């Protein structure tokens, strides 16, 4: 580890809030993706040479908050990651969660649905992967694919065995509403829902694909189908915009995270997770009389043990 890896710096609450206000979306009103620059790095607020220390600070803070979340066992946290290929979902998840106790986290990668999954409603598999109380659930892709890839490639919809009478003009609008309702319900049940769109530019995606082709160590990351999806770039921009607008809410915000600079993407995500956990009360539950008596009895028993 280099010297900088060991340094730690924390954002102040004010700095964190200012940073997140740039990227948090809580209403669809007036939302336009083109208002968000994938190359943004928050101007003077954050200097690149501080990035490693700030990430360490954020990871440390998150680790402490996760212990409280786990010990208190009331709230749960759901982190949804969506992005175009090569935007850095995997690396972001790896870095942001690097300090967290693995027992408290579950990552689910949502791929093309299985035969069994296709025999159920489109939220079924998401429901089965939700975090239990005290835990963090990470969705690497998610139920949102249902209004993104499935919308860009409507032939995927035909595989879902829906009654034809239910496939009408309003299907996407209804799906978006179903997702918004689902997340509202989760929030009411004590799940903090945060959604991240890692927003990469088309140029930066090209240069990351080129690196995957040129660098032998990165070859495994390249898949020819990524190039096919790239041809639908404009369609994806349009369905992302509509999806984010229809499902952004104060209880389930989207963060449109600039993704052309990996160091910056990670800082924003860790800040958003810390911020969400800081907003809820994670004080430990007070012990009941019976629990206190049990602790006292255990103490007496240990002290009374023969050597
Ligand atoms: P990486 O490429 O970094 O491994 P990834 O998330 O792109 O990560 P892949 O295995 O390449 O993983 O791709 C998963 C594919 O599954 C994506 O193309 C995604 O659009 C597709 N997918 C996910 N959910 C659905 C869905 N509900 N219906 C159809 N396709 C889906
Ligand atoms: Mg892929």
Tab-separated table of C-alpha atoms and ligand atoms in Angstrom:
chain	number	residue	atom	x	y	z
A	1	UNK	CA	0.000	0.000	0.000
A	2	UNK	CA	1.315	3.456	-0.850
A	3	UNK	CA	1.424	6.259	1.670
A	4	UNK	CA	-1.667	7.959	0.260
A	5	UNK	CA	-3.705	4.771	0.685
A	6	UNK	CA	-3.245	5.038	4.431
A	7	UNK	CA	-4.327	8.640	4.760
A	8	UNK	CA	-7.833	9.387	5.882
A	9	UNK	CA	-9.844	12.544	5.524
A	10	UNK	CA	-13.508	13.086	6.292
A	11	UNK	CA	-15.898	15.384	4.498
A	12	UNK	CA	-17.687	17.729	6.850
A	13	UNK	CA	-21.469	17.319	6.984
A	14	UNK	CA	-21.773	20.534	5.026
A	15	UNK	CA	-19.362	19.440	2.321
A	16	UNK	CA	-21.135	16.102	2.011
A	17	UNK	CA	-24.523	17.767	1.703
A	18	UNK	CA	-23.248	20.226	-0.894
A	19	UNK	CA	-21.720	17.423	-2.911
A	20	UNK	CA	-24.855	15.283	-2.877
A	21	UNK	CA	-27.218	18.147	-3.667
A	22	UNK	CA	-25.603	18.299	-7.115
A	23	UNK	CA	-26.574	14.758	-8.028
A	24	UNK	CA	-29.626	13.805	-5.957
A	25	UNK	CA	-32.948	13.616	-7.825
A	26	UNK	CA	-36.111	13.424	-5.725
A	27	UNK	CA	-38.712	14.517	-8.249
A	28	UNK	CA	-39.215	13.981	-11.937
A	29	UNK	CA	-40.287	17.556	-12.427
A	30	UNK	CA	-38.035	19.133	-15.032
A	31	UNK	CA	-35.557	16.264	-14.915
A	32	UNK	CA	-33.294	16.159	-17.969
A	33	UNK	CA	-30.309	13.865	-18.231
A	34	UNK	CA	-28.441	16.385	-20.359
A	35	UNK	CA	-28.319	18.724	-17.360
A	36	UNK	CA	-25.872	16.275	-15.767
A	37	UNK	CA	-22.281	16.161	-16.991
A	38	UNK	CA	-20.638	12.705	-16.807
A	39	UNK	CA	-17.258	14.406	-16.471
A	40	UNK	CA	-18.229	16.633	-13.547
A	41	UNK	CA	-16.026	16.486	-10.443
A	42	UNK	CA	-17.781	19.115	-8.295
A	43	UNK	CA	-15.407	21.996	-9.020
A	44	UNK	CA	-13.546	23.357	-6.000
A	45	UNK	CA	-15.423	21.248	-3.494
A	46	UNK	CA	-13.141	18.241	-3.955
A	47	UNK	CA	-9.548	18.028	-5.139
A	48	UNK	CA	-8.396	14.918	-6.949
A	49	UNK	CA	-5.268	14.652	-4.808
A	50	UNK	CA	-7.529	14.259	-1.763
A	51	UNK	CA	-9.585	11.504	-3.372
A	52	UNK	CA	-7.826	8.486	-1.848
A	53	UNK	CA	-7.884	9.944	1.653
A	54	UNK	CA	-11.532	10.979	1.295
A	55	UNK	CA	-12.517	7.538	0.066
A	56	UNK	CA	-10.726	5.980	3.051
A	57	UNK	CA	-12.563	8.385	5.344
A	58	UNK	CA	-15.914	7.583	3.766
A	59	UNK	CA	-15.326	3.844	3.899
A	60	UNK	CA	-14.341	4.086	7.571
A	61	UNK	CA	-17.439	6.136	8.375
A	62	UNK	CA	-19.658	3.693	6.500
A	63	UNK	CA	-18.128	0.757	8.332
A	64	UNK	CA	-18.985	2.321	11.711
A	65	UNK	CA	-22.546	3.092	10.587
A	66	UNK	CA	-23.049	-0.430	9.269
A	67	UNK	CA	-22.105	-1.884	12.654
A	68	UNK	CA	-24.800	0.254	14.243
A	69	UNK	CA	-27.342	-0.693	11.582
A	70	UNK	CA	-26.607	-4.373	12.184
A	71	UNK	CA	-26.643	-4.125	15.980
A	72	UNK	CA	-29.859	-2.118	16.109
A	73	UNK	CA	-31.604	-4.416	13.641
A	74	UNK	CA	-34.546	-2.191	12.647
A	75	UNK	CA	-33.668	-0.487	9.372
A	76	UNK	CA	-32.325	-2.056	6.229
A	77	UNK	CA	-30.585	-0.446	3.280
A	78	UNK	CA	-31.087	-1.199	-0.388
A	79	UNK	CA	-28.557	0.165	-2.890
A	80	UNK	CA	-29.523	-0.122	-6.533
A	81	UNK	CA	-26.850	0.273	-9.229
A	82	UNK	CA	-27.768	0.897	-12.842
A	83	UNK	CA	-25.497	1.945	-15.682
A	84	UNK	CA	-24.399	1.434	-19.241
A	85	UNK	CA	-21.596	-1.117	-19.654
A	86	UNK	CA	-18.143	-0.152	-18.398
A	87	UNK	CA	-19.472	2.662	-16.224
A	88	UNK	CA	-17.854	1.025	-13.207
A	89	UNK	CA	-20.627	-0.664	-11.222
A	90	UNK	CA	-18.461	-3.546	-10.071
A	91	UNK	CA	-15.468	-1.426	-9.086
A	92	UNK	CA	-17.654	1.073	-7.256
A	93	UNK	CA	-19.389	-1.645	-5.267
A	94	UNK	CA	-16.037	-3.227	-4.437
A	95	UNK	CA	-14.419	-0.001	-3.224
A	96	UNK	CA	-17.381	1.506	-1.417
A	97	UNK	CA	-18.141	-1.689	0.509
A	98	UNK	CA	-14.495	-2.564	1.200
A	99	UNK	CA	-14.719	-1.706	4.910
A	100	UNK	CA	-18.053	-3.314	5.591
A	101	UNK	CA	-18.502	-6.591	7.478
A	102	UNK	CA	-19.357	-9.136	4.746
A	103	UNK	CA	-21.900	-10.790	7.057
A	104	UNK	CA	-24.061	-7.702	6.857
A	105	UNK	CA	-24.131	-7.341	3.075
A	106	UNK	CA	-25.596	-9.282	0.205
A	107	UNK	CA	-24.867	-8.446	-3.430
A	108	UNK	CA	-27.264	-9.706	-6.107
A	109	UNK	CA	-26.402	-9.428	-9.802
A	110	UNK	CA	-29.465	-9.333	-11.995
A	111	UNK	CA	-28.820	-10.986	-15.345
A	112	UNK	CA	-31.278	-11.961	-18.070
A	113	UNK	CA	-34.132	-13.687	-16.185
A	114	UNK	CA	-34.159	-17.475	-15.831
A	115	UNK	CA	-37.007	-19.672	-17.053
A	116	UNK	CA	-38.354	-19.813	-13.516
A	117	UNK	CA	-38.134	-16.046	-13.076
A	118	UNK	CA	-39.946	-15.480	-16.357
A	119	UNK	CA	-42.888	-17.470	-14.975
A	120	UNK	CA	-43.494	-14.820	-12.305
A	121	UNK	CA	-44.334	-11.131	-12.148
A	122	UNK	CA	-41.397	-8.862	-12.925
A	123	UNK	CA	-40.819	-7.816	-9.315
A	124	UNK	CA	-40.703	-11.368	-7.982
A	125	UNK	CA	-36.964	-11.857	-8.130
A	126	UNK	CA	-36.266	-8.405	-6.721
A	127	UNK	CA	-38.551	-9.167	-3.766
A	128	UNK	CA	-36.651	-12.362	-3.019
A	129	UNK	CA	-33.331	-10.551	-2.919
A	130	UNK	CA	-34.324	-7.728	-0.545
A	131	UNK	CA	-32.152	-7.163	2.530
A	132	UNK	CA	-33.464	-8.292	5.897
A	133	UNK	CA	-33.504	-5.857	8.820
A	134	UNK	CA	-30.069	-4.672	9.891
A	135	UNK	CA	-28.544	-5.571	6.549
A	136	UNK	CA	-27.418	-3.931	3.341
A	137	UNK	CA	-28.639	-5.310	0.014
A	138	UNK	CA	-26.888	-4.344	-3.174
A	139	UNK	CA	-28.562	-4.774	-6.535
A	140	UNK	CA	-26.015	-4.879	-9.364
A	141	UNK	CA	-28.604	-4.096	-12.043
A	142	UNK	CA	-32.105	-4.525	-10.739
A	143	UNK	CA	-35.858	-4.432	-11.339
A	144	UNK	CA	-35.109	-1.270	-13.332
A	145	UNK	CA	-33.905	-3.403	-16.251
A	146	UNK	CA	-37.622	-3.969	-16.808
A	147	UNK	CA	-38.116	-0.414	-18.054
A	148	UNK	CA	-34.670	-0.136	-19.643
A	149	UNK	CA	-33.318	-3.126	-21.574
A	150	UNK	CA	-36.788	-4.647	-21.958
A	151	UNK	CA	-38.084	-1.384	-23.327
A	152	UNK	CA	-35.179	-0.915	-25.730
A	153	UNK	CA	-35.608	-4.541	-26.877
A	154	UNK	CA	-39.365	-5.165	-26.787
A	155	UNK	CA	-38.849	-8.768	-27.983
A	156	UNK	CA	-37.747	-9.483	-24.395
A	157	UNK	CA	-41.242	-8.609	-23.240
A	158	UNK	CA	-42.695	-11.382	-25.359
A	159	UNK	CA	-40.716	-13.941	-23.358
A	160	UNK	CA	-42.481	-12.871	-20.167
A	161	UNK	CA	-45.663	-14.848	-20.858
A	162	UNK	CA	-47.920	-11.941	-19.989
A	163	UNK	CA	-51.525	-12.322	-21.137
A	164	UNK	CA	-51.582	-10.498	-24.508
A	165	UNK	CA	-54.533	-8.422	-23.357
A	166	UNK	CA	-52.239	-6.792	-20.776
A	167	UNK	CA	-49.598	-5.715	-23.267
A	168	UNK	CA	-50.904	-2.323	-24.226
A	169	UNK	CA	-49.650	1.169	-24.912
A	170	UNK	CA	-49.541	2.011	-21.235
A	171	UNK	CA	-47.375	-0.923	-20.223
A	172	UNK	CA	-44.230	1.139	-19.462
A	173	UNK	CA	-46.138	3.789	-17.595
A	174	UNK	CA	-47.759	1.040	-15.507
A	175	UNK	CA	-44.432	-0.652	-14.875
A	176	UNK	CA	-42.874	2.585	-13.709
A	177	UNK	CA	-45.796	3.163	-11.395
A	178	UNK	CA	-45.490	-0.380	-10.045
A	179	UNK	CA	-41.804	0.214	-9.300
A	180	UNK	CA	-42.524	3.543	-7.609
A	181	UNK	CA	-45.239	1.920	-5.476
A	182	UNK	CA	-42.973	-1.012	-4.617
A	183	UNK	CA	-40.255	1.323	-3.380
A	184	UNK	CA	-42.722	3.446	-1.455
A	185	UNK	CA	-43.902	0.310	0.291
A	186	UNK	CA	-40.311	-0.693	1.104
A	187	UNK	CA	-39.612	2.742	2.543
A	188	UNK	CA	-42.721	2.473	4.728
A	189	UNK	CA	-41.422	-0.853	5.974
A	190	UNK	CA	-38.068	0.566	7.086
A	191	UNK	CA	-35.901	-0.020	4.035
A	192	UNK	CA	-33.794	2.933	2.968
A	193	UNK	CA	-33.777	2.856	-0.809
A	194	UNK	CA	-30.985	4.595	-2.739
A	195	UNK	CA	-30.598	4.336	-6.478
A	196	UNK	CA	-27.448	5.128	-8.403
A	197	UNK	CA	-27.221	5.758	-12.102
A	198	UNK	CA	-23.521	5.746	-12.938
A	199	UNK	CA	-23.552	8.214	-15.764
A	200	UNK	CA	-20.732	7.618	-18.251
A	201	UNK	CA	-20.253	9.485	-21.541
A	202	UNK	CA	-20.216	7.656	-24.857
A	203	UNK	CA	-16.589	8.741	-25.455
A	204	UNK	CA	-15.406	7.431	-22.101
A	205	UNK	CA	-17.194	4.130	-22.687
A	206	UNK	CA	-15.318	3.814	-25.973
A	207	UNK	CA	-11.960	4.395	-24.329
A	208	UNK	CA	-12.744	1.828	-21.586
A	209	UNK	CA	-13.792	-0.725	-24.219
A	210	UNK	CA	-10.544	-0.039	-26.106
A	211	UNK	CA	-8.568	-0.630	-22.902
A	212	UNK	CA	-10.380	-3.936	-22.439
A	213	UNK	CA	-9.384	-4.955	-25.955
A	214	UNK	CA	-5.780	-3.749	-25.730
A	215	UNK	CA	-4.852	-4.865	-22.226
A	216	UNK	CA	-4.610	-8.655	-21.817
A	217	UNK	CA	-5.461	-8.421	-18.125
A	218	UNK	CA	-8.718	-6.688	-19.033
A	219	UNK	CA	-9.753	-8.902	-21.961
A	220	UNK	CA	-12.097	-10.953	-19.759
A	221	UNK	CA	-14.189	-7.865	-19.103
A	222	UNK	CA	-15.041	-7.390	-22.745
A	223	UNK	CA	-18.141	-8.892	-24.211
A	224	UNK	CA	-19.195	-8.471	-27.825
A	225	UNK	CA	-22.790	-7.853	-26.740
A	226	UNK	CA	-21.623	-4.645	-25.015
A	227	UNK	CA	-20.904	-3.240	-28.475
A	228	UNK	CA	-24.406	-4.115	-29.639
A	229	UNK	CA	-25.954	-2.256	-26.706
A	230	UNK	CA	-23.726	0.736	-27.443
A	231	UNK	CA	-25.533	1.097	-30.759
A	232	UNK	CA	-28.700	1.798	-28.791
A	233	UNK	CA	-27.053	4.603	-26.806
A	234	UNK	CA	-29.702	7.251	-27.613
A	235	UNK	CA	-32.574	4.881	-26.864
A	236	UNK	CA	-31.005	4.047	-23.509
A	237	UNK	CA	-30.542	7.748	-22.678
A	238	UNK	CA	-34.182	8.319	-23.371
A	239	UNK	CA	-35.494	5.385	-21.296
A	240	UNK	CA	-33.110	6.196	-18.444
A	241	UNK	CA	-34.392	9.736	-18.396
A	242	UNK	CA	-38.001	8.636	-18.301
A	243	UNK	CA	-37.337	5.933	-15.730
A	244	UNK	CA	-35.471	8.226	-13.362
A	245	UNK	CA	-38.090	10.954	-13.704
A	246	UNK	CA	-40.948	8.549	-12.967
A	247	UNK	CA	-39.353	6.896	-9.935
A	248	UNK	CA	-37.399	9.655	-8.190
A	249	UNK	CA	-38.872	10.382	-4.771
A	250	UNK	CA	-37.663	11.806	-1.470
A	251	UNK	CA	-38.017	8.352	0.122
A	252	UNK	CA	-36.240	6.651	-2.813
A	253	UNK	CA	-33.899	9.177	-4.432
A	254	UNK	CA	-31.850	8.660	-7.555
A	255	UNK	CA	-28.271	9.870	-7.713
A	256	UNK	CA	-27.066	10.671	-11.216
A	257	UNK	CA	-23.405	10.068	-10.481
A	258	UNK	CA	-20.784	11.364	-12.927
A	259	UNK	CA	-18.925	8.235	-14.025
A	260	UNK	CA	-16.172	9.417	-16.368
A	261	UNK	CA	-13.778	9.636	-13.414
A	262	UNK	CA	-13.791	6.525	-11.270
A	263	UNK	CA	-12.226	8.198	-8.239
A	264	UNK	CA	-15.088	10.689	-8.204
A	265	UNK	CA	-17.872	8.151	-8.754
A	266	UNK	CA	-16.757	6.236	-5.664
A	267	UNK	CA	-16.636	9.338	-3.490
A	268	UNK	CA	-20.181	10.354	-4.408
A	269	UNK	CA	-21.591	6.884	-3.790
A	270	UNK	CA	-19.929	6.440	-0.401
A	271	UNK	CA	-21.067	9.953	0.591
A	272	UNK	CA	-24.662	9.152	-0.362
A	273	UNK	CA	-24.695	5.950	1.667
A	274	UNK	CA	-23.160	7.653	4.707
A	275	UNK	CA	-25.655	10.503	4.392
A	276	UNK	CA	-28.664	8.154	4.261
A	277	UNK	CA	-27.538	6.225	7.331
A	278	UNK	CA	-26.726	9.438	9.199
A	279	UNK	CA	-30.285	10.648	8.671
A	280	UNK	CA	-31.899	7.796	10.600
A	281	UNK	CA	-31.605	7.070	14.268
A	282	UNK	CA	-29.300	4.067	14.686
A	283	UNK	CA	-29.029	4.273	18.472
A	284	UNK	CA	-28.839	0.809	20.036
A	285	UNK	CA	-32.043	-0.524	21.526
A	286	UNK	CA	-32.155	-0.064	25.314
A	287	UNK	CA	-31.901	-3.364	27.175
A	288	UNK	CA	-35.038	-4.688	28.861
A	289	UNK	CA	-35.093	-5.485	32.604
A	290	UNK	CA	-34.932	-9.181	31.783
A	291	UNK	CA	-31.906	-8.719	29.526
A	292	UNK	CA	-30.084	-6.710	32.198
A	293	UNK	CA	-30.854	-9.423	34.747
A	294	UNK	CA	-29.515	-12.072	32.365
A	295	UNK	CA	-26.264	-10.123	31.896
A	296	UNK	CA	-25.873	-9.761	35.668
A	297	UNK	CA	-26.515	-13.457	36.180
A	298	UNK	CA	-23.889	-14.308	33.529
A	299	UNK	CA	-21.375	-12.049	35.254
A	300	UNK	CA	-22.026	-13.717	38.616
A	301	UNK	CA	-21.666	-17.140	37.041
A	302	UNK	CA	-18.338	-16.301	35.360
A	303	UNK	CA	-16.927	-14.745	38.529
A	304	UNK	CA	-18.023	-17.764	40.544
A	305	UNK	CA	-16.274	-20.310	38.302
A	306	UNK	CA	-13.766	-22.537	40.042
A	307	UNK	CA	-10.279	-22.016	38.594
B	1	LIG	P1	-20.407	-7.028	-16.304
B	1	LIG	O1	-20.509	-6.897	-17.793
B	1	LIG	O2	-19.601	-5.967	-15.652
B	1	LIG	O3	-20.054	-8.408	-15.841
B	1	LIG	P2	-23.261	-6.771	-16.347
B	1	LIG	O4	-24.197	-6.260	-15.299
B	1	LIG	O5	-23.229	-6.043	-17.657
B	1	LIG	O6	-21.849	-6.787	-15.674
B	1	LIG	P3	-23.683	-9.108	-17.885
B	1	LIG	O7	-23.725	-10.540	-17.528
B	1	LIG	O8	-22.712	-8.617	-18.890
B	1	LIG	O9	-23.550	-8.297	-16.543
B	1	LIG	O10	-25.106	-8.648	-18.400
B	1	LIG	C1	-26.292	-8.929	-17.801
B	1	LIG	C2	-27.336	-8.682	-18.839
B	1	LIG	O11	-28.599	-9.076	-18.346
B	1	LIG	C3	-27.433	-7.228	-19.216
B	1	LIG	O12	-27.326	-7.081	-20.598
B	1	LIG	C4	-28.811	-6.833	-18.735
B	1	LIG	O13	-29.403	-5.861	-19.546
B	1	LIG	C5	-29.527	-8.158	-18.804
B	1	LIG	N1	-30.721	-8.154	-17.931
B	1	LIG	C6	-30.798	-7.873	-16.636
B	1	LIG	N2	-32.071	-7.888	-16.200
B	1	LIG	C7	-32.832	-8.190	-17.265
B	1	LIG	C8	-34.224	-8.350	-17.471
B	1	LIG	N3	-35.091	-8.182	-16.476
B	1	LIG	N4	-34.647	-8.683	-18.696
B	1	LIG	C9	-33.765	-8.842	-19.706
B	1	LIG	N5	-32.448	-8.699	-19.589
B	1	LIG	C10	-31.976	-8.375	-18.382
B	2	LIG	MG1	-21.933	-6.579	-19.282
